[in-house]
mmCIF file of C-alpha atoms in Angstrom:
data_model
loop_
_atom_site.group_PDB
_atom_site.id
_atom_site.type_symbol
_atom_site.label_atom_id
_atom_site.label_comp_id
_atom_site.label_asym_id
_atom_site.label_seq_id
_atom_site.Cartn_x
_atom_site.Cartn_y
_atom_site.Cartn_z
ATOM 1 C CA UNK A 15 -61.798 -95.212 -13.122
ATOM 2 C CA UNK A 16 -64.815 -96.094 -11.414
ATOM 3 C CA UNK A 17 -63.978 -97.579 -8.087
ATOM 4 C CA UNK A 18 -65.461 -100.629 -6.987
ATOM 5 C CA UNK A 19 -68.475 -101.021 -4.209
ATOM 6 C CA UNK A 20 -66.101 -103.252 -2.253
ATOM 7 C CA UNK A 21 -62.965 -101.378 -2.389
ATOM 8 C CA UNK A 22 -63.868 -98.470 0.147
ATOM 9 C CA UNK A 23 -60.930 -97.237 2.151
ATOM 10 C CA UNK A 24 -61.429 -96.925 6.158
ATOM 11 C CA UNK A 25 -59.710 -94.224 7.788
ATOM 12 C CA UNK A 26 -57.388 -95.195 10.614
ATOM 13 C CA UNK A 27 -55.489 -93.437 13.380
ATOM 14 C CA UNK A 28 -53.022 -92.260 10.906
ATOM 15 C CA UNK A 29 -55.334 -89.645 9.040
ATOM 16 C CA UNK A 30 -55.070 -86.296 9.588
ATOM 17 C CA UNK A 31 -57.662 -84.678 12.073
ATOM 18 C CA UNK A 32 -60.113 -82.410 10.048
ATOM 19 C CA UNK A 33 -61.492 -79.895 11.716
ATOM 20 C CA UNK A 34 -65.406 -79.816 12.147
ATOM 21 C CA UNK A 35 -65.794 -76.511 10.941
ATOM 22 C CA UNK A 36 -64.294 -77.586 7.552
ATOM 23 C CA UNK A 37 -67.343 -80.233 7.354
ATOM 24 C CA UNK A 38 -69.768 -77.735 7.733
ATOM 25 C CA UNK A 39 -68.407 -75.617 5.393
ATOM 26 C CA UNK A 40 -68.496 -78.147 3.301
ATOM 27 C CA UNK A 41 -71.967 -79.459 3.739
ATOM 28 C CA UNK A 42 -73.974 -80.306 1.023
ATOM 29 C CA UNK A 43 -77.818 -78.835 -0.055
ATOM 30 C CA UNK A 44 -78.960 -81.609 1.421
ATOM 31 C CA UNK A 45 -77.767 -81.351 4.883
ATOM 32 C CA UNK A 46 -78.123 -76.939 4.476
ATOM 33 C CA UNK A 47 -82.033 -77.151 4.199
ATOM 34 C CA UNK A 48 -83.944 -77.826 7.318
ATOM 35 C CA UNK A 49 -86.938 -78.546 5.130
ATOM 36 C CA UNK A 50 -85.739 -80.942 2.725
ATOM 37 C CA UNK A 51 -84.424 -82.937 6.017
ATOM 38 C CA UNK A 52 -87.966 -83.155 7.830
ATOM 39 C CA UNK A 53 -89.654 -84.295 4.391
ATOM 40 C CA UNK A 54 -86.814 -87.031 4.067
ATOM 41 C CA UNK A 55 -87.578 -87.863 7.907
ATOM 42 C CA UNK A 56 -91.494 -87.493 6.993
ATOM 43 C CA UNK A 57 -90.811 -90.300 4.354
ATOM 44 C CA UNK A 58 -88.821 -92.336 5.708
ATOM 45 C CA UNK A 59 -91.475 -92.467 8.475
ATOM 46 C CA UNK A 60 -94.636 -92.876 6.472
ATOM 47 C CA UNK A 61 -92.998 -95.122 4.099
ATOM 48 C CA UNK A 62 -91.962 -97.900 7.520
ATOM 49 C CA UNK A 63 -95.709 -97.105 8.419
ATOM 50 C CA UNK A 64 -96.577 -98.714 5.255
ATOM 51 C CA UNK A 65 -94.339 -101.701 5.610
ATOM 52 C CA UNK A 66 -96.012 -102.294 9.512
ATOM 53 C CA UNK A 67 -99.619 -102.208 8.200
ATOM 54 C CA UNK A 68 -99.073 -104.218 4.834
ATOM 55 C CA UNK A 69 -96.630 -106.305 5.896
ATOM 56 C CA UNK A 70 -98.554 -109.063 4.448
ATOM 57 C CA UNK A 71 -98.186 -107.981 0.528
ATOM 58 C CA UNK A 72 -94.803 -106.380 1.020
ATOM 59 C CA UNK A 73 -93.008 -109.502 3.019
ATOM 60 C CA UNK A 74 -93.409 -111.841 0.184
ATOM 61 C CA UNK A 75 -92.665 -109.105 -2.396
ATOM 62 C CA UNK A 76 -89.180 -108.122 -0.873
ATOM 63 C CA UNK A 77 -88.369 -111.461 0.215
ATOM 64 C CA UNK A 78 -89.488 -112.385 -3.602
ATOM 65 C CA UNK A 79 -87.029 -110.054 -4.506
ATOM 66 C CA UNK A 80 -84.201 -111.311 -1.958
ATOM 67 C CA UNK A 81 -84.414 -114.494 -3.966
ATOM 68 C CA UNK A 82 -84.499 -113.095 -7.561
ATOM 69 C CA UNK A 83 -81.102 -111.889 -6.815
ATOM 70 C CA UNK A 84 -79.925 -115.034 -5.090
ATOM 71 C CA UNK A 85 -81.071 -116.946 -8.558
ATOM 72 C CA UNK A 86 -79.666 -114.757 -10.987
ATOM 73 C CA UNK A 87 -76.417 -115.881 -11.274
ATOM 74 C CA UNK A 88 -78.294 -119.832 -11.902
ATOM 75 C CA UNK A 89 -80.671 -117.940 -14.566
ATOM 76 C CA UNK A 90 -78.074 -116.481 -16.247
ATOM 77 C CA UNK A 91 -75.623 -120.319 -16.561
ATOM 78 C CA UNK A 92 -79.518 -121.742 -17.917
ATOM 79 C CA UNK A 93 -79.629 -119.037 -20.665
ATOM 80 C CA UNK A 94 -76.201 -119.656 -21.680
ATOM 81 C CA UNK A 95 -77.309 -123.285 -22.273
ATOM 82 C CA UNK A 96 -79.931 -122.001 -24.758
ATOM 83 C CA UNK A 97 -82.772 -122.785 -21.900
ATOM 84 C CA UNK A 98 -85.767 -120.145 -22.733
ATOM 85 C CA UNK A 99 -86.538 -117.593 -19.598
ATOM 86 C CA UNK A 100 -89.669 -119.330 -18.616
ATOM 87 C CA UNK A 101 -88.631 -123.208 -18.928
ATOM 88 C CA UNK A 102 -85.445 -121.886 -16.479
ATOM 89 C CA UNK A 103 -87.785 -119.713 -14.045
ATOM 90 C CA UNK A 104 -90.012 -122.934 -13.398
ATOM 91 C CA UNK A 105 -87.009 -125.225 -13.217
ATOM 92 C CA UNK A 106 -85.777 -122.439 -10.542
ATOM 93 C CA UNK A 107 -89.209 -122.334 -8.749
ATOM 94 C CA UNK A 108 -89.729 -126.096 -8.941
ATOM 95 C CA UNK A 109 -86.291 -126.609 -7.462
ATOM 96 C CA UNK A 110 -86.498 -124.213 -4.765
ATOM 97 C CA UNK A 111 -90.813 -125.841 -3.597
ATOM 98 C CA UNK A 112 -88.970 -129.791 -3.918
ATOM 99 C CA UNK A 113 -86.227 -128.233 -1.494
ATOM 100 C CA UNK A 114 -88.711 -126.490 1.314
ATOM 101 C CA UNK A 115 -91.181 -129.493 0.983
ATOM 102 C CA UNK A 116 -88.550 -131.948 1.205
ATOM 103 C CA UNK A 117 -86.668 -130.184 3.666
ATOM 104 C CA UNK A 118 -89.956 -129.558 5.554
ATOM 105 C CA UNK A 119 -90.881 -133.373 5.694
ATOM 106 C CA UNK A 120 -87.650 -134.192 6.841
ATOM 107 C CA UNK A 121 -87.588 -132.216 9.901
ATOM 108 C CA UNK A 122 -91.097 -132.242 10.860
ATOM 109 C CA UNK A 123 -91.015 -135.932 12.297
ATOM 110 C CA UNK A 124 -87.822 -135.030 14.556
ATOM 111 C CA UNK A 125 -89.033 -132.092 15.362
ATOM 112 C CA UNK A 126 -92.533 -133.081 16.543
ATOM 113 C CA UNK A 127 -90.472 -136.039 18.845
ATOM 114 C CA UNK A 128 -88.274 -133.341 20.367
ATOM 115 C CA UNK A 129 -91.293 -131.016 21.512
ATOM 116 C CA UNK A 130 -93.188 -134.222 22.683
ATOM 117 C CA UNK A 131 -89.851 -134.172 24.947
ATOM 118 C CA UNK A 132 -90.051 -130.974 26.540
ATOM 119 C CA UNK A 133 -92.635 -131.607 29.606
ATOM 120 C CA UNK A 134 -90.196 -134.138 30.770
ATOM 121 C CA UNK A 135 -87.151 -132.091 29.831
ATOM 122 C CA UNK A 136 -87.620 -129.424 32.711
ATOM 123 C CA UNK A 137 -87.307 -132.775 35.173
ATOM 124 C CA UNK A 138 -84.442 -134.237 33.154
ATOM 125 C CA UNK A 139 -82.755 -130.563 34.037
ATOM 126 C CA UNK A 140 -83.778 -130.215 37.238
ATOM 127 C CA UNK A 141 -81.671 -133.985 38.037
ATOM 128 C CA UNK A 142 -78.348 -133.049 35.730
ATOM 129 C CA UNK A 143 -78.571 -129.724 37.222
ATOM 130 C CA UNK A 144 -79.246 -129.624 40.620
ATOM 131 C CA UNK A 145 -77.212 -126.294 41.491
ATOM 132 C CA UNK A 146 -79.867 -124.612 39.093
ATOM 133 C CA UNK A 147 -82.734 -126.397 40.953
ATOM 134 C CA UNK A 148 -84.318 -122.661 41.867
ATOM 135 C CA UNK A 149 -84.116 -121.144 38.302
ATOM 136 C CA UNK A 150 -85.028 -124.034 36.889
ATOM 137 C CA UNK A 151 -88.132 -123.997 38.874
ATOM 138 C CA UNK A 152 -89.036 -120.447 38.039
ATOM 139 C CA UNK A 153 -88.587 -120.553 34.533
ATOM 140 C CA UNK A 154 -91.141 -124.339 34.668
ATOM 141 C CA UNK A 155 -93.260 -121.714 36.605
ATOM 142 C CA UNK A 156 -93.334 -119.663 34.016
ATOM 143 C CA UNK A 157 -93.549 -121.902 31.012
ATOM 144 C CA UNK A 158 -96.628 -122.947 33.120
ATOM 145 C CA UNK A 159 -98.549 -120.028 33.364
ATOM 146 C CA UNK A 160 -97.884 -119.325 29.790
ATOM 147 C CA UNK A 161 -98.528 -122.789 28.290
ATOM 148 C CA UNK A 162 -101.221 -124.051 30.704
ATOM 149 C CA UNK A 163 -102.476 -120.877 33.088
ATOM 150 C CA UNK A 164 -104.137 -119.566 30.309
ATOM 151 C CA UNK A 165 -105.017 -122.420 28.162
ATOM 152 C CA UNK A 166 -108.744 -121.714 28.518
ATOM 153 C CA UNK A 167 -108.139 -118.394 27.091
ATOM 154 C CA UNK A 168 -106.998 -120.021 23.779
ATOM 155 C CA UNK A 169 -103.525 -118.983 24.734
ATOM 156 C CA UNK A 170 -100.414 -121.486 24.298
ATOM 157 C CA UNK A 171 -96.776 -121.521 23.729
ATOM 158 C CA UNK A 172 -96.794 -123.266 20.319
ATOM 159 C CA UNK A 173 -98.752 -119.466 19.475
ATOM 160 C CA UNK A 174 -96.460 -117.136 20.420
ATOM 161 C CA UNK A 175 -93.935 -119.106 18.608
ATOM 162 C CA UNK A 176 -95.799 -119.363 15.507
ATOM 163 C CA UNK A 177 -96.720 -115.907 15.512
ATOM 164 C CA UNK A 178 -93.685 -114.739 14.336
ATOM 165 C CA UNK A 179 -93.899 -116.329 11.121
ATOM 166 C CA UNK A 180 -97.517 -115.990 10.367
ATOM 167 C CA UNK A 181 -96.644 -113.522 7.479
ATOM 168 C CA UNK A 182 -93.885 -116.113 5.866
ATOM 169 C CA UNK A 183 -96.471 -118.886 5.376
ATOM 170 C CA UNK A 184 -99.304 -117.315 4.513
ATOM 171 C CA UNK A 185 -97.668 -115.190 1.749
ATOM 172 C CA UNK A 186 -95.310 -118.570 0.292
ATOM 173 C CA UNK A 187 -97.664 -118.791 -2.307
ATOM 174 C CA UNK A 188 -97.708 -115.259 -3.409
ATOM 175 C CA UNK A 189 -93.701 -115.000 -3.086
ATOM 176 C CA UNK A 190 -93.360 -118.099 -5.510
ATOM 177 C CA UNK A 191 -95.890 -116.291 -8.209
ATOM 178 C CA UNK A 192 -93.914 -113.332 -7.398
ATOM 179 C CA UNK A 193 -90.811 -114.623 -8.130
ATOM 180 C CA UNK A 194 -91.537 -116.586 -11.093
ATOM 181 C CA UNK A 195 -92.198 -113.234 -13.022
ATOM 182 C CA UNK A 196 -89.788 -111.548 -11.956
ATOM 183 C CA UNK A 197 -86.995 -114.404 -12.897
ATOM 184 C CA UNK A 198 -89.074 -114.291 -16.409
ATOM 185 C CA UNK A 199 -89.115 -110.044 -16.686
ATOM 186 C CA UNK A 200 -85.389 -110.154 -16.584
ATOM 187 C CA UNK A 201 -83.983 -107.034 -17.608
ATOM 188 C CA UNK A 202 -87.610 -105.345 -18.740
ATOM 189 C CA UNK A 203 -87.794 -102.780 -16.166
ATOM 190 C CA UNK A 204 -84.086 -101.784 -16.637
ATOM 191 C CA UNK A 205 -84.826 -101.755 -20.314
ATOM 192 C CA UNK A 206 -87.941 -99.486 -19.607
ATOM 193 C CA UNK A 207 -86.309 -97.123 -17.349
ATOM 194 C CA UNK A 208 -83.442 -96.916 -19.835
ATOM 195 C CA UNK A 209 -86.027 -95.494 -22.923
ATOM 196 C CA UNK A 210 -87.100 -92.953 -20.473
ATOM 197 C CA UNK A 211 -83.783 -91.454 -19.858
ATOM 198 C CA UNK A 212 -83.141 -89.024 -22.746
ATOM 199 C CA UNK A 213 -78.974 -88.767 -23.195
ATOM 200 C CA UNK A 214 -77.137 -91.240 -23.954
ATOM 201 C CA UNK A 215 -74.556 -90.851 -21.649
ATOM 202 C CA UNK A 216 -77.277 -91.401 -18.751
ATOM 203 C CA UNK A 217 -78.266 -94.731 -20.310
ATOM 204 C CA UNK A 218 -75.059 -96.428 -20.571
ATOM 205 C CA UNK A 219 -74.197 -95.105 -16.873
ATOM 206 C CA UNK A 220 -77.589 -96.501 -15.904
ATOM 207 C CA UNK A 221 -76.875 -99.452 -17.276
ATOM 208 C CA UNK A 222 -73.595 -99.987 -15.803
ATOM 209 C CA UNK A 223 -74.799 -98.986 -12.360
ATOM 210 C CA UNK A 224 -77.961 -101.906 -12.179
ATOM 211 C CA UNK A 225 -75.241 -104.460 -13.609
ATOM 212 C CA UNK A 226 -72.983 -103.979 -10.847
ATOM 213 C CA UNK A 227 -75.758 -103.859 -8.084
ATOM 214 C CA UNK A 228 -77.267 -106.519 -9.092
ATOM 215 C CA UNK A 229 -73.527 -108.526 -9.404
ATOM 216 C CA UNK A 230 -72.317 -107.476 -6.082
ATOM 217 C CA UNK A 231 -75.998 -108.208 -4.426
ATOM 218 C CA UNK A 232 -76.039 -111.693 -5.950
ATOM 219 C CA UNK A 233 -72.456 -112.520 -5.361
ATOM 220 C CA UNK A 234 -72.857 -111.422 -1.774
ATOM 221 C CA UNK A 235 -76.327 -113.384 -1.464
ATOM 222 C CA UNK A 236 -74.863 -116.693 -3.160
ATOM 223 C CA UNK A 237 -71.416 -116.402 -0.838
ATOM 224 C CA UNK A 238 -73.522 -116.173 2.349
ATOM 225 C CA UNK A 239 -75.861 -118.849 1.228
ATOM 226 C CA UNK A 240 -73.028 -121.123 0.353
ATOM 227 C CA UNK A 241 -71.819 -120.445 3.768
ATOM 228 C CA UNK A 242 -74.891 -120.672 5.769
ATOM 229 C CA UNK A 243 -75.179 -124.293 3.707
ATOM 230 C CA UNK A 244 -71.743 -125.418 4.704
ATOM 231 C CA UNK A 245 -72.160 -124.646 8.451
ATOM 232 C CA UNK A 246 -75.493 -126.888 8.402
ATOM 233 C CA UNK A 247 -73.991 -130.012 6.745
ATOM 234 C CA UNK A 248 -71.142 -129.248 9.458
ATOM 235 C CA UNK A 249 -73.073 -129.003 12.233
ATOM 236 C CA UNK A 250 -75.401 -132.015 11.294
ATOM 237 C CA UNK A 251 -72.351 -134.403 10.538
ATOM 238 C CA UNK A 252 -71.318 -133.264 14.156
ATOM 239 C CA UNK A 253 -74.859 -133.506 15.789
ATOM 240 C CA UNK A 254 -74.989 -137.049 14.236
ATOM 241 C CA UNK A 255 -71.465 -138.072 15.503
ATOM 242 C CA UNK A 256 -71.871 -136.995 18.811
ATOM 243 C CA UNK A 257 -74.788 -139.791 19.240
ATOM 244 C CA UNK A 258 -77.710 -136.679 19.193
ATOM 245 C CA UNK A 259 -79.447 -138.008 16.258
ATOM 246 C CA UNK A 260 -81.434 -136.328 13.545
ATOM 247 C CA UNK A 261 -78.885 -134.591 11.431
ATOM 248 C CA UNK A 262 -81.253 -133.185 8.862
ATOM 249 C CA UNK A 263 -82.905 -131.145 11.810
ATOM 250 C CA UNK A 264 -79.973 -129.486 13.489
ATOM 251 C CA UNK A 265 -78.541 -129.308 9.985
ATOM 252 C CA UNK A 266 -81.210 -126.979 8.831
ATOM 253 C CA UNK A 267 -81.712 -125.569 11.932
ATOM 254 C CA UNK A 268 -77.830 -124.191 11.620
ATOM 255 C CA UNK A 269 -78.507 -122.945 8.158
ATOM 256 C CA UNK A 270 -81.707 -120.696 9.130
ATOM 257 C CA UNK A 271 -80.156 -119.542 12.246
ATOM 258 C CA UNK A 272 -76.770 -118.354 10.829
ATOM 259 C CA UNK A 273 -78.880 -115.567 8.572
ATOM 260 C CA UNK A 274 -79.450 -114.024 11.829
ATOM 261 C CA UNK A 275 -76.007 -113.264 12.523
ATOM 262 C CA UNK A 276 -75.066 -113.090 16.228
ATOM 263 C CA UNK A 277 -78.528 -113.367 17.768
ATOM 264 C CA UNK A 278 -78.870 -115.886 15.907
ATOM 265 C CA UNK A 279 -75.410 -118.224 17.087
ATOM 266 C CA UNK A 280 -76.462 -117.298 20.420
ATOM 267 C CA UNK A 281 -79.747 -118.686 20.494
ATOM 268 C CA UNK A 282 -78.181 -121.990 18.673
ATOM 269 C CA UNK A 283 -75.849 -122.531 21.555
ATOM 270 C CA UNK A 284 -78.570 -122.353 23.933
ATOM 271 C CA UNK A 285 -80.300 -124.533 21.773
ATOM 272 C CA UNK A 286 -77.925 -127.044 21.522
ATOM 273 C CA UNK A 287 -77.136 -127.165 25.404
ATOM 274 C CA UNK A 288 -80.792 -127.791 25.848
ATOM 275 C CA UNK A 289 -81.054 -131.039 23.709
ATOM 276 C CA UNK A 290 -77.346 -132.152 24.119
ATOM 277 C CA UNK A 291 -78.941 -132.620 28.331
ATOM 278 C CA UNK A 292 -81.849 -134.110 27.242
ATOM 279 C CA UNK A 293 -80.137 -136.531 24.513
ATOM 280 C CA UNK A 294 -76.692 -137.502 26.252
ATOM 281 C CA UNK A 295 -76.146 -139.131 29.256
ATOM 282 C CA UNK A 296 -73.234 -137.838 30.877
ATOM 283 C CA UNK A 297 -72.814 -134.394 31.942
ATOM 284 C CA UNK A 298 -69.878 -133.046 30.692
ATOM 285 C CA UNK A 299 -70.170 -135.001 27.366
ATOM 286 C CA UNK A 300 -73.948 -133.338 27.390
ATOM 287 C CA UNK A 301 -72.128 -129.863 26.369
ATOM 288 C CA UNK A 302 -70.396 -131.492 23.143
ATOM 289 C CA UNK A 303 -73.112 -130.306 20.652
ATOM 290 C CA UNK A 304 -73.021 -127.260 22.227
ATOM 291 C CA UNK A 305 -69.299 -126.865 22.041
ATOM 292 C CA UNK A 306 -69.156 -128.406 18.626
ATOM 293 C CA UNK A 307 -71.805 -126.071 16.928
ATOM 294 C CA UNK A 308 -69.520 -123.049 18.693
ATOM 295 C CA UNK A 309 -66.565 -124.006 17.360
ATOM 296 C CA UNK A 310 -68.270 -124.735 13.212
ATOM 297 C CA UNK A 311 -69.574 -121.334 13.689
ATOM 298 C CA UNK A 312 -66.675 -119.191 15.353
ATOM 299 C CA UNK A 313 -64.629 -120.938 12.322
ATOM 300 C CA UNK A 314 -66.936 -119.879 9.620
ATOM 301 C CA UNK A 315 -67.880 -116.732 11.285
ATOM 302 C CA UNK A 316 -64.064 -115.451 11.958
ATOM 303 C CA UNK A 317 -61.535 -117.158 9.202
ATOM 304 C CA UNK A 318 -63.581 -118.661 6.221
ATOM 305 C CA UNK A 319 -66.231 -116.003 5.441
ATOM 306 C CA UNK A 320 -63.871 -113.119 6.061
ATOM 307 C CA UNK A 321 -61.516 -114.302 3.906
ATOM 308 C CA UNK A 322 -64.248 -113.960 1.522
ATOM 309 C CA UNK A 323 -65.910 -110.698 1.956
ATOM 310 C CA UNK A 324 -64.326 -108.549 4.439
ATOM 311 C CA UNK A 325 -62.008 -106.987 2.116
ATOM 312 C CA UNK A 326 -64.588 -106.586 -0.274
ATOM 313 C CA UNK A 327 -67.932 -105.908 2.403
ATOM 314 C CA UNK A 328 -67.947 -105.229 5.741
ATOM 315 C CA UNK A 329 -71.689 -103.756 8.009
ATOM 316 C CA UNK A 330 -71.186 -101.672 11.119
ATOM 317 C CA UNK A 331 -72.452 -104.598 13.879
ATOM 318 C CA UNK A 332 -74.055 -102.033 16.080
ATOM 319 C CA UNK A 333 -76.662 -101.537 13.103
ATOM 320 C CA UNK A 334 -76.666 -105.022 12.361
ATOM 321 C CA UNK A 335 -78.497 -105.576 16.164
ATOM 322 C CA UNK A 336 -80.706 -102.978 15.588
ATOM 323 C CA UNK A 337 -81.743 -103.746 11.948
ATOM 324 C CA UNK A 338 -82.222 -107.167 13.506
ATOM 325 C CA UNK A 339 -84.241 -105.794 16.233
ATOM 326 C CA UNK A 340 -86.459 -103.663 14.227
ATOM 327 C CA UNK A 341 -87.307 -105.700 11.195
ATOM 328 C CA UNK A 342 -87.986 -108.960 13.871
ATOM 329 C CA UNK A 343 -90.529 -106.581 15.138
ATOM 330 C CA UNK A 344 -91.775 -105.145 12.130
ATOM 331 C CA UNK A 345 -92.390 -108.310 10.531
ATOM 332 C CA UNK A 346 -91.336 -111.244 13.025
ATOM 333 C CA UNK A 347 -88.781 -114.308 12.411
ATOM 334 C CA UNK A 348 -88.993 -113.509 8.489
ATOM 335 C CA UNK A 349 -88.229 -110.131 9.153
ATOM 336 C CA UNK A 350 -85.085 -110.998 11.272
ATOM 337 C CA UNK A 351 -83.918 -113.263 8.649
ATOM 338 C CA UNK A 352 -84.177 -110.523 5.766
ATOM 339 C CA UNK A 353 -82.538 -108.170 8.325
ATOM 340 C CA UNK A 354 -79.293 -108.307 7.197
ATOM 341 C CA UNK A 355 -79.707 -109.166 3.520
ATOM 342 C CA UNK A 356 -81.895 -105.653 3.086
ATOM 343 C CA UNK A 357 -79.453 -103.762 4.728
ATOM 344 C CA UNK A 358 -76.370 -105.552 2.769
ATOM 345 C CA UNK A 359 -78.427 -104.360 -0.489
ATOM 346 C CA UNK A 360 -78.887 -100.309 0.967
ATOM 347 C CA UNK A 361 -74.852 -100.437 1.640
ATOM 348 C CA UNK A 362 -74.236 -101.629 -2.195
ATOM 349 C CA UNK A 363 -76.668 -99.345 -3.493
ATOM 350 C CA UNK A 364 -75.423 -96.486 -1.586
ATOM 351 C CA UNK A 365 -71.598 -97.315 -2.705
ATOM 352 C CA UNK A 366 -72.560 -97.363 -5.896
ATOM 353 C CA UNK A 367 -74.359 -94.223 -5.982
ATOM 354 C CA UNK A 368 -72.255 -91.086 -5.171
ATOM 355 C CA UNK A 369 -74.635 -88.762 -3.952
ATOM 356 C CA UNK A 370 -75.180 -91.729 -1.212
ATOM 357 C CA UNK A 371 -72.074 -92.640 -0.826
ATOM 358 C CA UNK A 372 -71.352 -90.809 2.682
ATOM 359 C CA UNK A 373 -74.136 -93.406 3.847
ATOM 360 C CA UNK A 374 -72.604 -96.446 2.613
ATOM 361 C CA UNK A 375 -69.264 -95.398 4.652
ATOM 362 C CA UNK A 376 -71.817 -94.960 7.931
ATOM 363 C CA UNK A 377 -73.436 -98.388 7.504
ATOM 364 C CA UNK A 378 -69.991 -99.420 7.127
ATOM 365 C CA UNK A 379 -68.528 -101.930 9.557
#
């Protein structure tokens, strides 16, 4: 019986100790010649030298990709209706352009009025906060010499924080056209691959192998996006009740930001301390959005969504900072949000596969 990708045993203290020498023994071709290592390393290397340079045709591909799987499961309920493939990928794609333009209009009003705030912020802090007077000051020093110091160089704040997402919104076109042929391929390339494989035996295991990847991938995407979507309307029910105003905006600001897991919570809470000062009046009652969007997330992040895919998926969360680290420099904010979904989809794939399946129990959490 075939075991399932999220039914992986973790050895605990009560295993018996195996003795290193055993392993070696044991060691696969793979691990025995030096060569076929330093190709695999020469690959691997080339291949993340191609993702740096052309980062802007393979960001909207993958991220293209990222959503094919999230839709699948929607694609699949429309063809059960008797809706053809390409009526259902447009009502996808239409669905998901009304929700980021409608989303985007929403937000960009508040969100203008809040950074029309921040000159007078810094003062606003400096009187709540007096007993931070001095780091206060050196951070408005440096927000300073970045924002105005250089100004003449063509060098501002609203720049460096743009940068990062450069790639995302000059490539939304070509992910939308991307993704509207892939939801309308369906299974071709799975079909083609299968015609190429000459037993039989290898085509029905192929077959079974893509179902469940692509399964598990989309019932992990949808769970996390159903999450991610409750912790927003959460948050923005409490930003609103708490007297901060513009629910849509921290609402959707909690949704992006709890992709990025950890990094991501962190910078929220610092976010959230920021404009609870600069919206609230008293001081103690200043920290409630703060505390609030803490509490939505350490309930989500440590009872609800384990209940729903620890047992069944777990990532080691050393990797998780670095895969965060490295894709937000490879390929900025967007990168950082695909972090954890790419690396997710290398841990199914690798459980699925048994020659990889020593690397799915590494990436393991």
């Amino acid at each position: 019986m075939r075991k399932s990708i999220f039914s992986g045993t973790v050895p605990t203290s009560k295993a018996t100790p195996v003795d290193i020498s055993d392993l070696t023994k044991e060691a696969g071709p793979f691990t025995a010649d030096p060569k076929l290592v330093i190709l695999a390393c020469l690959l691997i290397l080339a291949s993340l030298t191609a993702a740096y340079v052309a980062a802007e045709i393979l960001l909207p591909v993958i991220l293209a990709f990222v959503l094919k799987l999230l839709f699948q499961p929607g694609m699949r309920q429309l063809e059960r209706l008797r809706v053809p493939r390409p009526l259902a990928a447009l009502t996808v794609i239409l669905t998901l352009f009304g929700l980021i333009v409608g989303l985007g209009a929403a937000v960009s009003g508040p969100a203008s009025s809040w950074a029309g705030r921040l000159p007078e912020g810094i003062e606003r802090l400096q009187q709540r906060l007096h007993f931070l007077s001095k780091p206060i000051q050196t951070f408005q020093n440096f927000m300073h010499q970045i924002d105005g110091g250089q100004a003449d160089a063509g060098f501002n704040l609203s720049a460096i924080l743009l940068q990062g997402t450069q790639h995302f919104a000059s490539g939304l076109f070509e992910t939308i056209l991307i993704l509207f042929f892939l939801l309308i391929s369906g299974d071709t390339f799975l079909r083609r691959t299968v015609e190429i494989i000459p037993r039989f035996s290898d085509k029905r295991q192929m077959v079974a192998l893509s179902q469940q990847v692509e399964q598990d991938i989309s019932a992990y995407l949808v769970t996390i996006t159903f999450m991610n979507g409750l912790v927003g309307l959460a948050t923005g029910t409490a930003m609103w009740a708490t007297g901060l105003g513009d629910p849509i905006l921290w609402g959707v600001l909690a949704f992006v930001l709890n992709y990025v897991p950890i990094l991501g919570p962190f910078a929220g809470v610092a976010i959230f301390v920021f404009v609870g000062l600069l919206g609230i009046d008293g001081t103690w009652t200043a920290f409630l959005p703060a505390g609030l969007y803490l509490l939505i997330h350490l309930i989500e992040g440590e009872i609800v969504t384990p209940m729903l895919l620890a047992r069944r998926f777990t990532l080691n969360p050393v990797l998780v900072i670095l895969s965060l680290i490295f894709w937000f420099w490879m390929w900025g904010v967007p990168g950082a949000i695909l972090a954890v979904p790419m690396l997710a989809i290398l841990k199914i794939i690798c459980d699925e596969i048994a020659p990889l399946n020593s690397m799915g129990h590494f990436l393991e959490g």
